[in-house]
mmCIF file of C-alpha atoms and ligand atoms in Angstrom:
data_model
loop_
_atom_site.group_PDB
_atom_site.id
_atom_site.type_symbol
_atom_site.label_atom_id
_atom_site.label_comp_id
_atom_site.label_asym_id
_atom_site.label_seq_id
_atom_site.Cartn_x
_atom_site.Cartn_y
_atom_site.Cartn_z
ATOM 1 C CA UNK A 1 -10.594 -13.772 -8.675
ATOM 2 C CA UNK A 2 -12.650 -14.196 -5.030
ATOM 3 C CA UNK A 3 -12.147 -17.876 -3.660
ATOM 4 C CA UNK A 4 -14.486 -18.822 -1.009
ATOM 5 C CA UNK A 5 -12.151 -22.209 0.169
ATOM 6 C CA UNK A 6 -11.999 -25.313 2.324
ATOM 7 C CA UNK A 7 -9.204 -24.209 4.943
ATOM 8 C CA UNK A 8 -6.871 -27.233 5.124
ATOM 9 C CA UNK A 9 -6.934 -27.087 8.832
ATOM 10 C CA UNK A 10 -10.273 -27.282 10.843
ATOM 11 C CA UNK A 11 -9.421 -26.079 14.376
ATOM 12 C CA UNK A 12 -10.368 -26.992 17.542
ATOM 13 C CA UNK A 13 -12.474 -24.919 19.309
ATOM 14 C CA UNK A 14 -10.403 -21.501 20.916
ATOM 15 C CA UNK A 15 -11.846 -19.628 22.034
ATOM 16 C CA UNK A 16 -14.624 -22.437 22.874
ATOM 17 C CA UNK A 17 -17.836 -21.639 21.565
ATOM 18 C CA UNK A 18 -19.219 -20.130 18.129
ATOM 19 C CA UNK A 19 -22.006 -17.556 19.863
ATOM 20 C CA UNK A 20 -22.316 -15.072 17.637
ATOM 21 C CA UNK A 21 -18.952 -13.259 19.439
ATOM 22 C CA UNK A 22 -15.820 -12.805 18.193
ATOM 23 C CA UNK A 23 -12.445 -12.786 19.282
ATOM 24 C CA UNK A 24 -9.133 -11.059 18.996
ATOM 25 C CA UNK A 25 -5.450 -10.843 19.978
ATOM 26 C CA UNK A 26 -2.565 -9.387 19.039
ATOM 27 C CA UNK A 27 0.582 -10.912 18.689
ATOM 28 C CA UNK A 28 2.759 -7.406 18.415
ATOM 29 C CA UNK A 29 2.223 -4.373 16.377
ATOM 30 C CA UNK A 30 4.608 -2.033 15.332
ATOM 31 C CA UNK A 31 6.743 -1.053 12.908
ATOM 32 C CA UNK A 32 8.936 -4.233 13.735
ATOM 33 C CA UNK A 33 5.973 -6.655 13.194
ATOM 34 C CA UNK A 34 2.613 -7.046 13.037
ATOM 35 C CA UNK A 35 0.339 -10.018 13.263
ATOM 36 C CA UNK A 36 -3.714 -10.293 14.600
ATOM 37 C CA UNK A 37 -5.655 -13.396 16.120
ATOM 38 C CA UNK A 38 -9.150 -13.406 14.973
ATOM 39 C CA UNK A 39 -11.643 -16.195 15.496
ATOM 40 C CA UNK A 40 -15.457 -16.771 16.616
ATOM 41 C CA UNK A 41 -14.744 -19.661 18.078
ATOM 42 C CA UNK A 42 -14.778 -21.808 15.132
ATOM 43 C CA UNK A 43 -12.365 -20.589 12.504
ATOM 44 C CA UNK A 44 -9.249 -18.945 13.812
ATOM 45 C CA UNK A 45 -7.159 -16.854 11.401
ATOM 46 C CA UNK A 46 -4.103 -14.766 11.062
ATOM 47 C CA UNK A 47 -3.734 -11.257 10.340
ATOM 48 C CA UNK A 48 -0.361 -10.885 8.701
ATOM 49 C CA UNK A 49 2.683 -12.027 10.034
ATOM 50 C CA UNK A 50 5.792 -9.868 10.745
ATOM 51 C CA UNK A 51 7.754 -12.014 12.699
ATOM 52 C CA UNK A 52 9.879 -14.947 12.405
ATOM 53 C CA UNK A 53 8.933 -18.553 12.726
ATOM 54 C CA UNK A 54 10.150 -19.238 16.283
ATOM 55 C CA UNK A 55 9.039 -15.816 17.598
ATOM 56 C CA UNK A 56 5.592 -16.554 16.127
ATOM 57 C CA UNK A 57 5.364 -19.557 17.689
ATOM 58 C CA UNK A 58 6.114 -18.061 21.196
ATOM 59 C CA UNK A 59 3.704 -15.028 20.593
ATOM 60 C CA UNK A 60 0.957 -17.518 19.591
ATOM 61 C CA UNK A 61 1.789 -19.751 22.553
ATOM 62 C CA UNK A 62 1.632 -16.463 24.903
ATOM 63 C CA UNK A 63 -2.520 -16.358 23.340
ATOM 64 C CA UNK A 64 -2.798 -20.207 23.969
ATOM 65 C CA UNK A 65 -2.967 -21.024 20.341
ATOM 66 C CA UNK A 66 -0.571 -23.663 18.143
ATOM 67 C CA UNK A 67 0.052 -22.098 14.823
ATOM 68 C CA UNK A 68 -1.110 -25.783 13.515
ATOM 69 C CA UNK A 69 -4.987 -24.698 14.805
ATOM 70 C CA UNK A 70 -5.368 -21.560 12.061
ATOM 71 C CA UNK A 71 -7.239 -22.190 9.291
ATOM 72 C CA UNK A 72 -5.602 -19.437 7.414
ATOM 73 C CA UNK A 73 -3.097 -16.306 7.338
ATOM 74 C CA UNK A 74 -4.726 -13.281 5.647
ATOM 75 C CA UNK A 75 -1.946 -10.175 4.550
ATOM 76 C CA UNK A 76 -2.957 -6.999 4.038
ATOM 77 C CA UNK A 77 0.306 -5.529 2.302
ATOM 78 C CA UNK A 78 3.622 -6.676 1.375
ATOM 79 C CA UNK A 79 5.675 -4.461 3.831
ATOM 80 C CA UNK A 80 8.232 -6.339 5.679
ATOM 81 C CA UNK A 81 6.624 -5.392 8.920
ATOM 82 C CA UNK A 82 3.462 -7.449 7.632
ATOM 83 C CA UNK A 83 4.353 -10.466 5.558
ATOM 84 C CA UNK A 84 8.095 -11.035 6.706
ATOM 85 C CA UNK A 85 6.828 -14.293 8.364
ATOM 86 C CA UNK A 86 4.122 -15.826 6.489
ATOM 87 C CA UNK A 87 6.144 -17.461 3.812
ATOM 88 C CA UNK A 88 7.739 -19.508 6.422
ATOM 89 C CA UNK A 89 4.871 -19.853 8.860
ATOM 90 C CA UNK A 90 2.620 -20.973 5.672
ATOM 91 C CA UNK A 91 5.064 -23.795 4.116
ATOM 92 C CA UNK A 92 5.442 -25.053 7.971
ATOM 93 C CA UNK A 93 2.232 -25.763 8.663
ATOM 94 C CA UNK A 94 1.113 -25.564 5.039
ATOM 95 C CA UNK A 95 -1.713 -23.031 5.564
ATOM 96 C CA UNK A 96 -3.790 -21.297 3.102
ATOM 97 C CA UNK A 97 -2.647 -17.695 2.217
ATOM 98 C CA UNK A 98 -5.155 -15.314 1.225
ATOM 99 C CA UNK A 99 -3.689 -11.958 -0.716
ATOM 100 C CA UNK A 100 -4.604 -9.610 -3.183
ATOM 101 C CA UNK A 101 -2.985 -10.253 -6.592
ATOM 102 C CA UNK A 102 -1.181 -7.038 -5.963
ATOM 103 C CA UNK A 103 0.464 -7.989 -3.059
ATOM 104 C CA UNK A 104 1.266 -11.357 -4.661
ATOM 105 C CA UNK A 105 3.074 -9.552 -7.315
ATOM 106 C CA UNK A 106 4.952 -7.412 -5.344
ATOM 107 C CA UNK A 107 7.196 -10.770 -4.426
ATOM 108 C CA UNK A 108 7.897 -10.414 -0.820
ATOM 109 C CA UNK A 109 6.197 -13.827 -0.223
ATOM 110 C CA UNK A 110 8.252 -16.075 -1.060
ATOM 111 C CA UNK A 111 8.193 -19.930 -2.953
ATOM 112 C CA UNK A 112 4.099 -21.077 -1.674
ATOM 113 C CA UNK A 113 2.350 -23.645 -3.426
ATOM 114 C CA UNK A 114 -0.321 -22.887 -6.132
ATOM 115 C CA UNK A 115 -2.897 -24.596 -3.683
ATOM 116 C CA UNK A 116 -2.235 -22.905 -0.504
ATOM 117 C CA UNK A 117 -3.093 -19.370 -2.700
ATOM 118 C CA UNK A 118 -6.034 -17.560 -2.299
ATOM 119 C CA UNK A 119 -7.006 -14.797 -4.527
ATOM 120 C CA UNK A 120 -9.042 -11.666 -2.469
ATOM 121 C CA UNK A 121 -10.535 -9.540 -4.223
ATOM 122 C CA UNK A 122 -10.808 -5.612 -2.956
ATOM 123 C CA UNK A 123 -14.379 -4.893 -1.472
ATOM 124 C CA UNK A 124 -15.719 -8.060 -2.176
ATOM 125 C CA UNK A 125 -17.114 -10.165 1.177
ATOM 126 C CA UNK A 126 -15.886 -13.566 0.741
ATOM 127 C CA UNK A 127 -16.347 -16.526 3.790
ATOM 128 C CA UNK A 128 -14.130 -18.123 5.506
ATOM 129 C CA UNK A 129 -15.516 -21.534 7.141
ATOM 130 C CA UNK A 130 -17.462 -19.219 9.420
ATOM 131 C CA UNK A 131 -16.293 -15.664 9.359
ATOM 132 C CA UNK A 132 -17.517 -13.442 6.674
ATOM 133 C CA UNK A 133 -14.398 -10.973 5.710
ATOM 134 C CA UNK A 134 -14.783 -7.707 3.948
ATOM 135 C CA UNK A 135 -11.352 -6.812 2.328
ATOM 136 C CA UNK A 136 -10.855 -2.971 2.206
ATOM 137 C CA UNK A 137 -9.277 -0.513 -0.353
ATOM 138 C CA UNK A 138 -6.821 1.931 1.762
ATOM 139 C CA UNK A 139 -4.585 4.711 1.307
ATOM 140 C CA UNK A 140 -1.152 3.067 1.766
ATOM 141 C CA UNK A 141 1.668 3.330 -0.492
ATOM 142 C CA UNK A 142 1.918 -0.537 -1.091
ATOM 143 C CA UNK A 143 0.790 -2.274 -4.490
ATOM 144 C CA UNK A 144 -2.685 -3.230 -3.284
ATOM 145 C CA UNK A 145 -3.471 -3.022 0.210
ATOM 146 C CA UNK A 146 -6.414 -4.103 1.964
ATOM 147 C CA UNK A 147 -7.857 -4.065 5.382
ATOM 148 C CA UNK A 148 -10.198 -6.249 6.640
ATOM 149 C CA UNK A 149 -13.655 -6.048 8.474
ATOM 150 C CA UNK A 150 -14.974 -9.822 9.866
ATOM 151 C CA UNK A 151 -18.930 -10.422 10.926
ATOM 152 C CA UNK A 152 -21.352 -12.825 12.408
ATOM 153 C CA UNK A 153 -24.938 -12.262 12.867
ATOM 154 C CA UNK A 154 -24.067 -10.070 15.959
ATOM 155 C CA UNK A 155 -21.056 -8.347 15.508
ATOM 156 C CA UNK A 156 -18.260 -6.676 13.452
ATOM 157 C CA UNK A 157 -15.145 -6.140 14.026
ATOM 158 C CA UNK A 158 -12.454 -3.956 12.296
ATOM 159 C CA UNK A 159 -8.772 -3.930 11.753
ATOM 160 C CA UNK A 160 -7.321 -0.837 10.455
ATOM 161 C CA UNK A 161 -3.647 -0.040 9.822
ATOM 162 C CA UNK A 162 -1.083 1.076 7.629
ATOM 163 C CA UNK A 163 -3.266 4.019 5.985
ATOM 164 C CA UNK A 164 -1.838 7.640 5.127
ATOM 165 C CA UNK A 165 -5.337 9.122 5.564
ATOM 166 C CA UNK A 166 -9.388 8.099 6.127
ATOM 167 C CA UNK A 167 -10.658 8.247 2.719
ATOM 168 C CA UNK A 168 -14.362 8.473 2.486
ATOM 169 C CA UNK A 169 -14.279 5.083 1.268
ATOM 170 C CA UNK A 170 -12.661 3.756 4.433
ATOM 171 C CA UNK A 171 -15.575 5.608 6.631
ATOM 172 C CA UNK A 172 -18.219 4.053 5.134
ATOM 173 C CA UNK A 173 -16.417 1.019 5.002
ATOM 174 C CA UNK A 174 -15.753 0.395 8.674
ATOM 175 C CA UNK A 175 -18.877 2.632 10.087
ATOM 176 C CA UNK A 176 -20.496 0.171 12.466
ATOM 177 C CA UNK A 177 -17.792 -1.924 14.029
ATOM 178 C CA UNK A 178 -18.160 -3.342 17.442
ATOM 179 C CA UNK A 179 -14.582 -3.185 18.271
ATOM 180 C CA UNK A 180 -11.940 -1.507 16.174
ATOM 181 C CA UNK A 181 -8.456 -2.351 15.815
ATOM 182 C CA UNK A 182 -6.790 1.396 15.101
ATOM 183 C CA UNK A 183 -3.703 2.563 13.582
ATOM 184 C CA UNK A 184 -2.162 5.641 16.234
ATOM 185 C CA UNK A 185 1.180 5.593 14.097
ATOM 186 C CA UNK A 186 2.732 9.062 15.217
ATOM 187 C CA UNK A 187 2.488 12.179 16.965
ATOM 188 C CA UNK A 188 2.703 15.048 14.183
ATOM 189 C CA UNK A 189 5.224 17.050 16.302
ATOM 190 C CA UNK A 190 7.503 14.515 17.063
ATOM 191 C CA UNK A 191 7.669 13.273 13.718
ATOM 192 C CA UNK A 192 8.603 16.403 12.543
ATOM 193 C CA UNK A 193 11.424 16.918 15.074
ATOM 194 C CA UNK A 194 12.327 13.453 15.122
ATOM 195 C CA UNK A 195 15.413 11.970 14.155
ATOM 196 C CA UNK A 196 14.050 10.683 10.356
ATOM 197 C CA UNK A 197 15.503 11.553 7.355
ATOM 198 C CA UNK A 198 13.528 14.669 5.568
ATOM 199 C CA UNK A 199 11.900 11.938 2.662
ATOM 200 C CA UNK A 200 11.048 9.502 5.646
ATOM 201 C CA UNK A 201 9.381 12.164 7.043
ATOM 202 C CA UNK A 202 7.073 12.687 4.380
ATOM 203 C CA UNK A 203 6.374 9.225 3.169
ATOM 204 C CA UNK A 204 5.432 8.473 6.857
ATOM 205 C CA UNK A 205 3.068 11.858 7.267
ATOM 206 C CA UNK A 206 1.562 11.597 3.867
ATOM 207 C CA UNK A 207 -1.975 11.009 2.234
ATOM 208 C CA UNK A 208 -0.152 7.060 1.000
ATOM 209 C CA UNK A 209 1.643 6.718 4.637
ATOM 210 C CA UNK A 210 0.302 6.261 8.657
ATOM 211 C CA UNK A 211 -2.278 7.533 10.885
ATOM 212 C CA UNK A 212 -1.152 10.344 13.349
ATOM 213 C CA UNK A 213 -2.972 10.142 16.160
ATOM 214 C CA UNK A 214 -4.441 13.437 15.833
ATOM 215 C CA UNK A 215 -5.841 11.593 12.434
ATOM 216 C CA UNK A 216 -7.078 8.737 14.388
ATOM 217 C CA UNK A 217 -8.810 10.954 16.543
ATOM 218 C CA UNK A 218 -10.561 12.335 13.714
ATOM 219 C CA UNK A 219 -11.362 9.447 12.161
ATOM 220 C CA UNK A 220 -12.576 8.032 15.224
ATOM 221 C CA UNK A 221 -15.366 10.817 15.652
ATOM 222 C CA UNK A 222 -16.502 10.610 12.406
ATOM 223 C CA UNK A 223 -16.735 6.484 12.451
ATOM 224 C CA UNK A 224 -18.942 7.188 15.972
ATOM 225 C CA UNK A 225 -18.227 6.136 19.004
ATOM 226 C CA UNK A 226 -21.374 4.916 20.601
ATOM 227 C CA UNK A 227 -20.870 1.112 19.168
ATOM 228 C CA UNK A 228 -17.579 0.547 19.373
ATOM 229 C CA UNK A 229 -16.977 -1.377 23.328
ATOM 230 C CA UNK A 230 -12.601 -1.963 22.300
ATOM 231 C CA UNK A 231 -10.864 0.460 20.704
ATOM 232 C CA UNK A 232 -6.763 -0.984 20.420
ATOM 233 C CA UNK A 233 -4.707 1.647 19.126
ATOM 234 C CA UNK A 234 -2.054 -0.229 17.400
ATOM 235 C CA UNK A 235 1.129 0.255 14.834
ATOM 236 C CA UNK A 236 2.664 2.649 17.166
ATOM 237 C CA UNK A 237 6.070 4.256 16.105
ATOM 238 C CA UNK A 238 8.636 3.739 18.861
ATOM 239 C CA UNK A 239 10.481 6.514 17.522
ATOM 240 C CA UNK A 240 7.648 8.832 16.845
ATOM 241 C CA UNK A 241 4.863 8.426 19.453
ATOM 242 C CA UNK A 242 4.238 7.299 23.221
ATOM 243 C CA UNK A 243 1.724 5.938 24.485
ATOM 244 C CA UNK A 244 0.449 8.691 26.768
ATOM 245 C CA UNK A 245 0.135 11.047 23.261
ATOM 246 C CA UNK A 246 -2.155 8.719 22.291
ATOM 247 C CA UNK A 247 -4.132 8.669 25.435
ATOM 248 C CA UNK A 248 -3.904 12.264 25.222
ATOM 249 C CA UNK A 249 -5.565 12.562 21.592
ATOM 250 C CA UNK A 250 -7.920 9.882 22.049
ATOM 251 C CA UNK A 251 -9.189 9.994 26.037
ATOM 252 C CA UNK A 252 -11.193 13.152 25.589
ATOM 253 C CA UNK A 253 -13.738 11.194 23.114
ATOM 254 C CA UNK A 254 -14.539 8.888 25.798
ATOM 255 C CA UNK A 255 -16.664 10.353 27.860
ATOM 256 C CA UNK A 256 -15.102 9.225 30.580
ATOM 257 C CA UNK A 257 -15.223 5.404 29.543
ATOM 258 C CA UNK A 258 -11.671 5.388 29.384
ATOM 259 C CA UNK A 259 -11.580 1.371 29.908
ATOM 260 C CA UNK A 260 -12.603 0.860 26.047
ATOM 261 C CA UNK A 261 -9.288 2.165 24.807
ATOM 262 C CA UNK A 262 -6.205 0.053 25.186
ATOM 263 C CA UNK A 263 -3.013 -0.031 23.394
ATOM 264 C CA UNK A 264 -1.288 -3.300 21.399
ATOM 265 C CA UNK A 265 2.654 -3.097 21.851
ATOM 266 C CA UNK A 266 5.279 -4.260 20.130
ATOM 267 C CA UNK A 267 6.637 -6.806 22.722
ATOM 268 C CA UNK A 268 3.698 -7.655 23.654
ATOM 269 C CA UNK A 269 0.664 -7.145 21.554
ATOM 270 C CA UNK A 270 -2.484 -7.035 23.617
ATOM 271 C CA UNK A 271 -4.410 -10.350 25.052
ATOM 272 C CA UNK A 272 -7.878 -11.931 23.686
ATOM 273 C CA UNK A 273 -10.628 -9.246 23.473
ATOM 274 C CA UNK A 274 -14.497 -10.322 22.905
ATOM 275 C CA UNK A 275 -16.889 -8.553 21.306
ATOM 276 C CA UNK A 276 -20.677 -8.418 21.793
HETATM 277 ZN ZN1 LIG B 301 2.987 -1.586 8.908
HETATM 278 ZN ZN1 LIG B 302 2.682 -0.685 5.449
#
């Protein structure tokens, strides 16, 4: 079932204007929590939630948002990392929570009330007051996980994590972003000499687990660069990757126009970005 619903919050205006841009921010991303501002300056959601109540408070503050301006939380998957905090951030504020029925099932989520549920259907656009979402199919080895794409008129951007490898379906899906939001999980090498257990190892460098960055890379080249004027390379491994590997792998497709690639961290996430 696709909803298209009233959000029980209407926000003020943050960033200010509705222009055709759109905004984004992350809170932290890693494999210790993960949560993403978007907004064209109308409707403001969030992109899972990984942390815990207070500590999504503060990370919101740090953006110069109140968690009582979203008009909804959006999860892609039911790993901790992802949807730790929404259960508690949705009964305090009583947002909407928008989920596949997979990821519903799975039962990470907690007691939420029937009304605050919204039903997303894989590959099928739905609306959000203003933001058009495109929910994506990916390779992940969750119950049924999505990432999203979000439009106006002038722009698109994409979020992309938590995906063992770039199916054809998830090139044609996200060709033609503005800005991209990119999963740089691990450095092959390191992973493989790291200190993770044999079976961690695999489940993390498989088809169903994360992006190395030599994958990214890859993925990256065949998406095309031209468009894209933010790439954040996100969901880094602390153990597994640094961020001068990434730089390393991804630097050389610039041209030279190094300023378009930046890097969310876990502490910190990375600050409003606008697009177009
Ligand atoms: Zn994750
Ligand atoms: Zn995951």
């Amino acid at each position: 079932m696709s909803v298209l619903a009233t959000p029980v919050h209407v926000s003020e205006q943050l960033p200010s204007q509705a222009s055709g841009q759109l905004f984004f921010a992350s809170l932290g991303s890693g494999s210790q929590g993960n949560a993403t501002l978007v907004s064209d300056g109308i409707t403001r959601v969030l992109v899972d939630c990984g942390f815990t109540l207070k500590e999504t408070e503060q990370r919101l503050a740090r953006l110069g948002v109140s968690a009582c301006q979203l008009d909804a939380i959006l999860v892609t998957h039911e790993h901790g990392d992802h949807i730790g905090g929404v259960g508690p951030l949705a009964r305090r504020y009583k947002l909407p929570v928008y989920l596949t029925p997979g990821t519903w099932r799975a039962g990470k989520l907690g007691r939420i009330a029937p009304q605050q549920l919204f039903w997303i259907t894989p590959q099928q656009r739905f609306a959000l007051v203003s933001l058009t979402i495109d929910p994506i199919t990916v390779p992940h080895d969750a119950r049924e996980p999505v990432q999203f794409c979000f439009s106006t008129d002038a722009c698109r951007l994409g979020l992309l994590t938590d995906l063992g490898h770039a199916s054809a379906h998830v090139i044609s899906a996200f060709r033609g972003c503005d800005a991209l939001l990119l999963e740089c999980n691990h450095d092959t090498q390191l992973l493989q000499e790291g200190p993770y257990p044999a079976s961690l190892k695999r489940r993390v460098g498989g088809r169903w687990g994360h992006l190395a960055n030599r994958q990214a890379a890859q993925l990256l080249q065949q998406l095309g660069l031209d468009r894209l004027q933010h790439i954040v390379c996100s969901h880094l491994s602390e153990q597994n990757n640094r961020p001068e590997l990434v730089l390393e792998s991804l630097c050389p497709l610039l041209d030279g126009d190094e300023s378009r690639l930046t890097i969310a961290t876990q502490h910190h996430g990375k600050d409003w970005q606008s697009i177009c």
